[in-house]
Coordinates of N, CA and C in Angstrom, one line a residue:
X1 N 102.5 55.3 98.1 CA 102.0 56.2 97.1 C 100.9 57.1 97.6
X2 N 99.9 56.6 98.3 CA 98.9 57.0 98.9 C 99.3 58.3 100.3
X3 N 100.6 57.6 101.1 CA 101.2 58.7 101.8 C 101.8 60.0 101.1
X4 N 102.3 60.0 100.0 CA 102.7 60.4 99.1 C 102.4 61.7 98.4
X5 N 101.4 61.4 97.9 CA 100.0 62.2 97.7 C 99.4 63.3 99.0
X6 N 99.5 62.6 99.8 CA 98.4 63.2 100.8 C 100.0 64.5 101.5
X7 N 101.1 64.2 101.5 CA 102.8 64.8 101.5 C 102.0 65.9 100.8
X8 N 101.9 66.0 99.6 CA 101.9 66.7 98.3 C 100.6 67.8 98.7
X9 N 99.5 67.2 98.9 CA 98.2 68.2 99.3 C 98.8 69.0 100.3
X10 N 99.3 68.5 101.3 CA 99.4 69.0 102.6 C 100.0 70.4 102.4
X11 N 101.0 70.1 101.6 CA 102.1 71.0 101.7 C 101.6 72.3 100.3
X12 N 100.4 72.1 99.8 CA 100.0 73.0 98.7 C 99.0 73.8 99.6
X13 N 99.2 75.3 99.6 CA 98.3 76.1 100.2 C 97.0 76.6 99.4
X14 N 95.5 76.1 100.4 CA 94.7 76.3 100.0 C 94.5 78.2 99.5
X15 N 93.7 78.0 98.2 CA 93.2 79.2 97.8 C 91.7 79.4 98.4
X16 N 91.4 80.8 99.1 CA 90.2 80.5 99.5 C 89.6 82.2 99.0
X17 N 88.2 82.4 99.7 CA 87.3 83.1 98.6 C 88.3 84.2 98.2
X18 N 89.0 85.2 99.5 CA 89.5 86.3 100.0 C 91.0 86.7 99.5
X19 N 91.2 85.6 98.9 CA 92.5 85.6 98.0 C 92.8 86.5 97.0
X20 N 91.8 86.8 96.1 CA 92.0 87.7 94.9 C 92.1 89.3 95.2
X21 N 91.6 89.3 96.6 CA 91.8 91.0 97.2 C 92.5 90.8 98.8
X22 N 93.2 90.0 98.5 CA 94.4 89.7 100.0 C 95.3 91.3 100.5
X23 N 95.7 91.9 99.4 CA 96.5 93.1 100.2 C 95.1 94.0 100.2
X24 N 94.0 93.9 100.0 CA 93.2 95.2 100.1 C 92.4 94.9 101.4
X25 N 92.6 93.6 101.8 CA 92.1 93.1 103.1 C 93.1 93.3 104.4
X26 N 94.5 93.2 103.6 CA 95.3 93.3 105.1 C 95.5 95.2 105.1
X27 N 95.1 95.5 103.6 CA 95.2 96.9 103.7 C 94.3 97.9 104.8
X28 N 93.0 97.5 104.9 CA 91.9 97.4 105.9 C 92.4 96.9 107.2
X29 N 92.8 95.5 107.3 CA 92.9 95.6 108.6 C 94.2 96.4 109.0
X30 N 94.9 96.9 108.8 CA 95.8 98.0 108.9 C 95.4 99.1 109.2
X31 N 94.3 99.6 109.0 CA 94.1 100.7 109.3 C 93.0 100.6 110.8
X32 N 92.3 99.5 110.2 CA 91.7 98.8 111.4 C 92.8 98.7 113.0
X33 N 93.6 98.4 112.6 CA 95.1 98.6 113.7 C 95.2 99.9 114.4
X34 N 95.6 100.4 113.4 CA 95.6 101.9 113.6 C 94.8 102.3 114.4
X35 N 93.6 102.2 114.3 CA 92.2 102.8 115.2 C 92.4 102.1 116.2
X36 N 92.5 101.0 116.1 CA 93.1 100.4 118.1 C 94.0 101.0 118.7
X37 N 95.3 101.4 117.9 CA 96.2 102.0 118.5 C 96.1 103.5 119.5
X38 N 94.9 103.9 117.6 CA 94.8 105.4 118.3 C 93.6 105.4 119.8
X39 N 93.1 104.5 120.0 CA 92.3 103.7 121.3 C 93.2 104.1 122.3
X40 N 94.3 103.1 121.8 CA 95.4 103.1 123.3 C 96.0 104.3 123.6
X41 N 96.4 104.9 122.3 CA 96.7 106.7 123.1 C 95.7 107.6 123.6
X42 N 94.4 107.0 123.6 CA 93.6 108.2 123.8 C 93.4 107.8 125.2
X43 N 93.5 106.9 125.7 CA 93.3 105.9 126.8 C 94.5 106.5 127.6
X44 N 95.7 106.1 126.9 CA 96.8 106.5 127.7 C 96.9 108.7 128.2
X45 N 96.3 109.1 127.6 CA 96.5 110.5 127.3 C 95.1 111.1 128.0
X46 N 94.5 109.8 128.4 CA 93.3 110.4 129.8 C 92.3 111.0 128.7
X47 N 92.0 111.0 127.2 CA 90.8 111.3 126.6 C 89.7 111.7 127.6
X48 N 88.8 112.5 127.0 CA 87.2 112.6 127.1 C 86.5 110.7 127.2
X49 N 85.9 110.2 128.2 CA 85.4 109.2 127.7 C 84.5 108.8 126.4
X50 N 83.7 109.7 126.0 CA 82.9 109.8 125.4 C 83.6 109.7 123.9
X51 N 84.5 110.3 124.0 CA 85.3 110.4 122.2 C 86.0 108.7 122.5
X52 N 86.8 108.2 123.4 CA 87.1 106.9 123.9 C 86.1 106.0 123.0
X53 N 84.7 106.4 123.7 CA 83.1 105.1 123.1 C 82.8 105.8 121.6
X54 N 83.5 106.8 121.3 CA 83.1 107.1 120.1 C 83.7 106.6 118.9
X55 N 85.4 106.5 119.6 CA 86.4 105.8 118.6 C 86.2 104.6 118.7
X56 N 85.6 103.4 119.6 CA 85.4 102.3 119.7 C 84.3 102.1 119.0
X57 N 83.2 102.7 118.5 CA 82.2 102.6 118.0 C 82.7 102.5 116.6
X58 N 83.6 103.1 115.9 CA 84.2 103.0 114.7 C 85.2 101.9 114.5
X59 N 85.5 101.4 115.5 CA 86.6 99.9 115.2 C 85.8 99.2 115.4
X60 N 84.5 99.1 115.9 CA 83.6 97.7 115.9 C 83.2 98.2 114.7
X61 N 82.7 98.7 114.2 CA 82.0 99.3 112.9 C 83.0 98.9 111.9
X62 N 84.4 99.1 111.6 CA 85.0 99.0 110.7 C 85.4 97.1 110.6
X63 N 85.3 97.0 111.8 CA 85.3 95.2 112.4 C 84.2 94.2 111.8
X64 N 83.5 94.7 111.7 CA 82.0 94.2 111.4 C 81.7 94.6 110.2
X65 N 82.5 95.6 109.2 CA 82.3 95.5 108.0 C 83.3 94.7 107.2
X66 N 84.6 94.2 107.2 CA 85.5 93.4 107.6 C 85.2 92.1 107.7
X67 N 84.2 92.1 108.4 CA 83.7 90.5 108.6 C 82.9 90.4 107.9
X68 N 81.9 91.4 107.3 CA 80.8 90.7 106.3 C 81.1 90.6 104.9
X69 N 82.5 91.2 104.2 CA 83.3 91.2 103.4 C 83.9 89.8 103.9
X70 N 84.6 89.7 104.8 CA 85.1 88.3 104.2 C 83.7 86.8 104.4
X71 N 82.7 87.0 104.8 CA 81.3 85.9 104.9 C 81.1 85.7 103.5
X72 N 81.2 87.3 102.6 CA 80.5 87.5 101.3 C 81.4 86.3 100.1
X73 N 82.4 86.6 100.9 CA 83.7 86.1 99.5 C 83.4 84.3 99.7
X74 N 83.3 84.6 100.9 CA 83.1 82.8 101.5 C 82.1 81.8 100.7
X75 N 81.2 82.6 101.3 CA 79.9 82.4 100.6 C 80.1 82.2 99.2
X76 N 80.1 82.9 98.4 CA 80.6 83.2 96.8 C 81.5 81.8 96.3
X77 N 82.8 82.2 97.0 CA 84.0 81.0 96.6 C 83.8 80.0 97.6
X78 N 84.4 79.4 98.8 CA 83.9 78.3 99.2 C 82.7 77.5 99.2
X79 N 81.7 77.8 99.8 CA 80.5 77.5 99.6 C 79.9 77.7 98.5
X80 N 80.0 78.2 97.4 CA 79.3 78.2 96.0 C 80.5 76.8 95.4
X81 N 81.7 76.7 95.4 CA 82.1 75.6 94.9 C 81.6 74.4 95.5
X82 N 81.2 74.1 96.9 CA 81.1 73.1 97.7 C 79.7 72.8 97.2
X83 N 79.2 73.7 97.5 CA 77.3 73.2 96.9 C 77.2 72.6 95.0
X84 N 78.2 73.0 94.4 CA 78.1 72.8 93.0 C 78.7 71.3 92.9
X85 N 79.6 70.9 93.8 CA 79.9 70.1 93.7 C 79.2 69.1 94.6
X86 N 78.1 69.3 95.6 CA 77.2 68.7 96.1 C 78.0 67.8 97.4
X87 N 76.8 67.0 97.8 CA 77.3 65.9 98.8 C 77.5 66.5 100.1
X88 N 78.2 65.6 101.1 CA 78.4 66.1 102.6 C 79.5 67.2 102.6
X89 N 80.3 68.0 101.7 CA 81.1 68.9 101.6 C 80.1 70.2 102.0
X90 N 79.2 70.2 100.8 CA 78.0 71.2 100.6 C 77.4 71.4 101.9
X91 N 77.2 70.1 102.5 CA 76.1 70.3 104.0 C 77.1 71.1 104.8
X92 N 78.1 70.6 104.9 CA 79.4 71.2 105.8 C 80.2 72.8 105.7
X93 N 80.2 73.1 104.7 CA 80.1 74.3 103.9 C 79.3 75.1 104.5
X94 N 77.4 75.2 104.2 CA 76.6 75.7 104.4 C 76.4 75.7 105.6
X95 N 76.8 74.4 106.7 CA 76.5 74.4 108.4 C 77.6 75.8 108.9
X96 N 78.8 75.6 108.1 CA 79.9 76.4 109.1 C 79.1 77.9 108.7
X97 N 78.7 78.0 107.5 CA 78.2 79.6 106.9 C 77.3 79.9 107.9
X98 N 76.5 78.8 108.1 CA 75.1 79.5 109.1 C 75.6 80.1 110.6
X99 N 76.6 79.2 110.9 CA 77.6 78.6 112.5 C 77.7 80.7 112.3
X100 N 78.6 81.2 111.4 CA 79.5 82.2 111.0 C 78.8 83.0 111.1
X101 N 77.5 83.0 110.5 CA 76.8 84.3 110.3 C 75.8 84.3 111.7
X102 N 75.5 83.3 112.4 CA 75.0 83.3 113.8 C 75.4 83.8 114.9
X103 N 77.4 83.8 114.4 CA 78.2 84.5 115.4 C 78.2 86.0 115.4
X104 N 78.2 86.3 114.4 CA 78.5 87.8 113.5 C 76.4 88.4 114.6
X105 N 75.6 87.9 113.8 CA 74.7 88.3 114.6 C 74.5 88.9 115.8
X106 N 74.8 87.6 116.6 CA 75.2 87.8 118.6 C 76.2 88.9 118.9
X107 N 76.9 89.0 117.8 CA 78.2 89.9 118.1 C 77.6 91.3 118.2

């Protein structure tokens, strides 16, 4: 019964913070693509370097706002349910947020 159960979890997909605006997120990173792409033609087509670090300066930019949109939602829905519901979930929640936003930092 017990394996059972655990069959049944497995196979239910988690809902997580970023869910409620999923096509406006893959909408972004789509475009986000796009500017890589236009990278590789500018690259391929022998660009000015400078417009090259200029368009990269806009895909890290658009990369990095992308990621603080999805920390926010995290934050909000994961970790605000985990802390409400307390205990070693909450500590582990709040460790990976710190982990996430220490990465984002260095980045």
């Amino acid at each position: 019964m017990a394996a059972e159960r655990d069959t049944q979890e497995n196979t239910q997909m988690a809902t997580y913070g970023y869910h409620d605006n999923k096509k406006s997120h893959l909408d972004r990173l789509s475009r986000i693509e796009g500017q890589v792409r236009g990278l590789q033609r500018m690259v391929e087509s022998d660009s000015y370097c400078i417009d090259v670090l200029t368009q990269t300066t806009a895909v890290n930019k658009a990369l990095r706002s992308f990621a603080l949109s999805m920390l926010d939602e995290h934050l909000k829905h994961c970790v605000g349910h985990a802390v409400a519901n307390g205990g070693e979930e909450a500590d582990e929640k709040v460790r990976e947020a710190s982990e996430a936003i220490a990465r984002l930092v260095r980045s």
